[in-house]
JSON list of C-alpha atoms in Angstrom, two decimals:
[
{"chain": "A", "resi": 1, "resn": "UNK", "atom": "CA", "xyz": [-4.78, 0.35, 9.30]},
{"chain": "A", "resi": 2, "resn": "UNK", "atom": "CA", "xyz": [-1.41, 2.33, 8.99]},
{"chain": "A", "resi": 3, "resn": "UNK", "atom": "CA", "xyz": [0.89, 4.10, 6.48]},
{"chain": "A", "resi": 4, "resn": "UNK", "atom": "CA", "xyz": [3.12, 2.48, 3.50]},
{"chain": "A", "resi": 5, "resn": "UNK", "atom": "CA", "xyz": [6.68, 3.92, 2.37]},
{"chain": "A", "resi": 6, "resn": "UNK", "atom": "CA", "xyz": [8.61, 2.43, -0.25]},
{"chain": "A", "resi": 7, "resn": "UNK", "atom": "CA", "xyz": [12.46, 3.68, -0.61]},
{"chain": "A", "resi": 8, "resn": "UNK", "atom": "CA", "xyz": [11.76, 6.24, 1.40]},
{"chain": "A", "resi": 9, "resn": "UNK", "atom": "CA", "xyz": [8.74, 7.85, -0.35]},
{"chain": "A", "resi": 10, "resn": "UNK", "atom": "CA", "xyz": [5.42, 7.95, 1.57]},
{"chain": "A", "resi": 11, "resn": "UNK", "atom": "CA", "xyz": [2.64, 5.86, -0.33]},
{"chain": "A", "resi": 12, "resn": "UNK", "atom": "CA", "xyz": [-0.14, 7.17, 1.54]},
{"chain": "A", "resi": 13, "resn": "UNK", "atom": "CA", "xyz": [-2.92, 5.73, 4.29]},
{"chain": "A", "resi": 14, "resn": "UNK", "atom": "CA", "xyz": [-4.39, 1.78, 3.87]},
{"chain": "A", "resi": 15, "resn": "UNK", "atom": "CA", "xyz": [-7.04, 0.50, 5.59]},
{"chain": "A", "resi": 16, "resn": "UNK", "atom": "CA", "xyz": [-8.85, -2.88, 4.99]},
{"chain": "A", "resi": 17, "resn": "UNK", "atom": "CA", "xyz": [-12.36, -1.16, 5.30]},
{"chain": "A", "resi": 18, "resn": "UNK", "atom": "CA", "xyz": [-11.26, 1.06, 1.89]},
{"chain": "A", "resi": 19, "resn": "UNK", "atom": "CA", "xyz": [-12.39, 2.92, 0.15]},
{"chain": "A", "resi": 20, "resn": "UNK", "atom": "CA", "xyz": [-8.90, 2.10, -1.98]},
{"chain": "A", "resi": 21, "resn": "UNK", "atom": "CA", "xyz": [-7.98, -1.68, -2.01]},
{"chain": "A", "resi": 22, "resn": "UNK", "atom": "CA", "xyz": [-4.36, -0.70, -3.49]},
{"chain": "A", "resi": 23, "resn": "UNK", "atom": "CA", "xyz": [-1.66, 1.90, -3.23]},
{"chain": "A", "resi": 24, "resn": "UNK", "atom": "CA", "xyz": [0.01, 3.59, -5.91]},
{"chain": "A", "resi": 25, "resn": "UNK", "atom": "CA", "xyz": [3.89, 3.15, -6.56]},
{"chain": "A", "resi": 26, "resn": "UNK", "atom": "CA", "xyz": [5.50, 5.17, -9.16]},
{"chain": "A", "resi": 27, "resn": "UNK", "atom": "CA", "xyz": [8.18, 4.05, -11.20]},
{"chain": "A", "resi": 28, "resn": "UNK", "atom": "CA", "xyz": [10.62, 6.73, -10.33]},
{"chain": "A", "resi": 29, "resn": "UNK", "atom": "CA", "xyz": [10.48, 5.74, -7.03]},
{"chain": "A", "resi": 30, "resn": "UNK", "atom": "CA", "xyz": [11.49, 2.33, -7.81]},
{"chain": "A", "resi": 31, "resn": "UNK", "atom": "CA", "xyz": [15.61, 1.40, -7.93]},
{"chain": "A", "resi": 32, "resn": "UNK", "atom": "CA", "xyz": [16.93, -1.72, -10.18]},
{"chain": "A", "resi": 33, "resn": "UNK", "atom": "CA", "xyz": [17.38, -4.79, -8.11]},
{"chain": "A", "resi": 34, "resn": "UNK", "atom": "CA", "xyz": [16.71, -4.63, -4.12]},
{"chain": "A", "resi": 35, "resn": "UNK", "atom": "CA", "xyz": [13.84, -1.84, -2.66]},
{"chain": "A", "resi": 36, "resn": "UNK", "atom": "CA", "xyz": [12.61, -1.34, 0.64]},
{"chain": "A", "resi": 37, "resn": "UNK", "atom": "CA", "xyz": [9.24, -0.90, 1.81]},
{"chain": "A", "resi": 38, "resn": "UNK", "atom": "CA", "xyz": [8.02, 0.19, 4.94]},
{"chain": "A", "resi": 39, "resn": "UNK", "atom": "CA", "xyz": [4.78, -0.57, 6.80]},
{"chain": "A", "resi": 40, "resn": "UNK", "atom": "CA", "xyz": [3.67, 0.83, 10.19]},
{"chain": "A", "resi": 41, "resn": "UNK", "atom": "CA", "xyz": [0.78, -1.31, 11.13]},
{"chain": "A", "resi": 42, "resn": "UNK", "atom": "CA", "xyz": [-1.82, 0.65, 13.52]},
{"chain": "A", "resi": 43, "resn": "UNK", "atom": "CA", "xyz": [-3.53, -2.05, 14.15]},
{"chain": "A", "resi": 44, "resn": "UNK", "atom": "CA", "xyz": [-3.01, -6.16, 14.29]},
{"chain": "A", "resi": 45, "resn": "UNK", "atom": "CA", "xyz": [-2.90, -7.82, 11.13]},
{"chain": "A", "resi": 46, "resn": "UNK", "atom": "CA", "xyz": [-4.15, -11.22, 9.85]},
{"chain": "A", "resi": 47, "resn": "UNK", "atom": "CA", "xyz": [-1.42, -11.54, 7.25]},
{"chain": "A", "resi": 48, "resn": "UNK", "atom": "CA", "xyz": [2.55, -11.18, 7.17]},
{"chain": "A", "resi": 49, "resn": "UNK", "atom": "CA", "xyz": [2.81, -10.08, 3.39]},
{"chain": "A", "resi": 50, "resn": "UNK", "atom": "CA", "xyz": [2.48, -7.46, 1.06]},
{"chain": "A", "resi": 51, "resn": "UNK", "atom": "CA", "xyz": [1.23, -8.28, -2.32]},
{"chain": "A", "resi": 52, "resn": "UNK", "atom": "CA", "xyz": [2.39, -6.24, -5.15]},
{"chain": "A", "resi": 53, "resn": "UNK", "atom": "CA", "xyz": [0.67, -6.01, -8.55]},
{"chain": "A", "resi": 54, "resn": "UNK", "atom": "CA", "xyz": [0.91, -4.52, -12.13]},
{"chain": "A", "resi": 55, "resn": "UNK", "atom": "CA", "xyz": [-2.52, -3.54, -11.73]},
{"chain": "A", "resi": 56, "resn": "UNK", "atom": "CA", "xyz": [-5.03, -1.70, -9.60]},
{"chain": "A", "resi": 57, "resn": "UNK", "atom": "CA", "xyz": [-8.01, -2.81, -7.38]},
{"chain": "A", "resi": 58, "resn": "UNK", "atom": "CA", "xyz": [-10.41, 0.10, -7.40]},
{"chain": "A", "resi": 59, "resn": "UNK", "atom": "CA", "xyz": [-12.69, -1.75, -5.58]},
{"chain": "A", "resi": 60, "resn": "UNK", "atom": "CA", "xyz": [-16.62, -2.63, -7.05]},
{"chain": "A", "resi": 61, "resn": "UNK", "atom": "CA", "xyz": [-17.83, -0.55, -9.38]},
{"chain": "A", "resi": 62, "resn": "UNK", "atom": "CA", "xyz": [-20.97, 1.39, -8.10]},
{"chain": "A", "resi": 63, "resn": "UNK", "atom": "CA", "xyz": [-24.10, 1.42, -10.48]}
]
């Protein structure tokens, strides 16, 4: 549970009991080469990595 800033620019609320499994970055907010991102963890966490991916994880799909 916390909040997620890359470069400065707030990504929004996580939390591992969802409803959103990923958070959004937009390419504007991204600079060539090094970026930053920023965590403040709420709570303890199991793992010491972020995972970043070219695609979403909505989550299952409900029927």
């Amino acid at each position: 549970k916390g909040q997620a800033w890359i470069n400065g620019f707030h990504l929004g609320r996580y939390w591992n009991r969802g409803p959103q499994r990923t958070l959004y970055v937009p390419a504007p907010v991204l600079r060539p080469g090094r970026n930053e991102l920023l965590l403040l963890e709420l709570h303890a966490t199991t793992t010491g990595h972020a995972q970043l991916t070219d695609t979403p994880d909505l989550g299952p799909e409900k029927p």
